[in-house]
């Protein structure tokens, strides 16, 4: 099983600033990597697939990068609605999620 | 509108059986894999398995193989997740989600449409 490890567990950032979230795979997943956002009481929402392609309706301030085992989700200028939990997921070999990064207001 | 609508919250006792549902609409239900994802209270997301409603081809995560059964009825565009004997440790939110089809790659990839979730509580 491919293990996905996200860091940090919690990230405190001020509105308007940039947030950088990391995700590492235990073995190469090529570009078969997605990012999801989950707000309290809501289902997850797909943000990024193919490591760097924004899903339909996702604002341009969200960007993804990386390939192989190292991936990054960047939110360029945090809005109030962006504070949530973010999960990475590999789909190269079945499906595995990271444990999540909680993005909180500083 | 493409959507998945799940059945309502359930409260059950250990040892009881349960079947929850996920109804798709707004798209060709038989042409997309549907997955089930568990989220235990305060925890992360775990993939349980997927089903292709067109032919009921089903794949399970090793962690959930033998613990649950995934099925679908394409005539009513509905997928199911069922337990024959619930345990307290099955208490969780369960989401169904559709796998996105990549025309460029000719394959399925991420979960693009999610149901609202079904909370299952197992307690004596």
Short mmCIF file of C-alpha atoms in Angstrom, two decimals, chain B residues 22-93:
data_model
loop_
_atom_site.label_atom_id
_atom_site.label_comp_id
_atom_site.label_asym_id
_atom_site.label_seq_id
_atom_site.Cartn_x
_atom_site.Cartn_y
_atom_site.Cartn_z
CA UNK B 22 -26.24 6.64 -2.91
CA UNK B 23 -28.41 7.79 -5.83
CA UNK B 24 -26.84 9.43 -8.83
CA UNK B 25 -28.51 11.90 -11.17
CA UNK B 26 -27.63 14.32 -13.94
CA UNK B 27 -25.20 11.98 -15.68
CA UNK B 28 -24.91 8.46 -17.10
CA UNK B 29 -24.78 6.48 -13.85
CA UNK B 30 -23.67 3.29 -15.59
CA UNK B 31 -20.57 4.90 -17.11
CA UNK B 32 -18.70 6.05 -14.01
CA UNK B 33 -17.17 4.17 -11.10
CA UNK B 34 -18.63 5.01 -7.69
CA UNK B 35 -16.47 4.74 -4.59
CA UNK B 36 -17.18 4.62 -0.87
CA UNK B 37 -15.05 6.51 1.64
CA UNK B 38 -15.11 6.23 5.43
CA UNK B 39 -14.40 9.08 7.82
CA UNK B 40 -14.33 8.11 11.46
CA UNK B 41 -15.13 10.88 13.98
CA UNK B 42 -12.39 13.51 13.94
CA UNK B 43 -10.26 11.46 11.53
CA UNK B 44 -9.20 11.40 7.91
CA UNK B 45 -10.53 9.78 4.76
CA UNK B 46 -10.22 6.06 3.98
CA UNK B 47 -11.06 4.47 0.64
CA UNK B 48 -13.24 1.38 1.06
CA UNK B 49 -13.99 0.21 -2.45
CA UNK B 50 -15.42 1.05 -5.86
CA UNK B 51 -18.11 -0.32 -8.14
CA UNK B 52 -18.85 0.13 -11.83
CA UNK B 53 -22.65 0.19 -12.01
CA UNK B 54 -22.66 -0.74 -15.69
CA UNK B 55 -21.62 -4.32 -14.93
CA UNK B 56 -21.30 -4.31 -11.10
CA UNK B 57 -17.54 -4.91 -11.29
CA UNK B 58 -16.40 -4.28 -7.70
CA UNK B 59 -13.00 -3.76 -6.11
CA UNK B 60 -12.30 -3.54 -2.39
CA UNK B 61 -9.55 -1.99 -0.33
CA UNK B 62 -7.74 -4.81 1.49
CA UNK B 63 -8.63 -3.07 4.74
CA UNK B 64 -12.35 -3.48 4.04
CA UNK B 65 -12.48 -6.72 2.04
CA UNK B 66 -14.87 -9.09 3.79
CA UNK B 67 -16.09 -6.39 6.17
CA UNK B 68 -18.62 -4.70 3.87
CA UNK B 69 -20.43 -5.38 0.62
CA UNK B 70 -20.73 -2.86 -2.20
CA UNK B 71 -23.46 -3.27 -4.78
CA UNK B 72 -25.47 -1.28 -7.30
CA UNK B 73 -28.85 -1.30 -9.01
CA UNK B 74 -28.39 0.44 -12.33
CA UNK B 75 -32.13 0.45 -13.03
CA UNK B 76 -32.55 3.06 -10.29
CA UNK B 77 -29.07 4.64 -10.50
CA UNK B 78 -28.23 3.69 -6.94
CA UNK B 79 -25.15 2.26 -5.27
CA UNK B 80 -25.14 0.60 -1.87
CA UNK B 81 -22.87 -0.12 1.04
CA UNK B 82 -23.93 -2.80 3.46
CA UNK B 83 -22.90 -4.55 6.65
CA UNK B 84 -24.15 -7.91 7.85
CA UNK B 85 -23.12 -7.41 11.47
CA UNK B 86 -22.23 -3.94 12.66
CA UNK B 87 -19.61 -3.17 15.28
CA UNK B 88 -19.14 -0.06 17.40
CA UNK B 89 -16.00 0.63 15.39
CA UNK B 90 -18.16 1.06 12.25
CA UNK B 91 -19.37 4.36 13.68
CA UNK B 92 -18.40 6.91 11.07
CA UNK B 93 -19.51 9.18 8.27
#
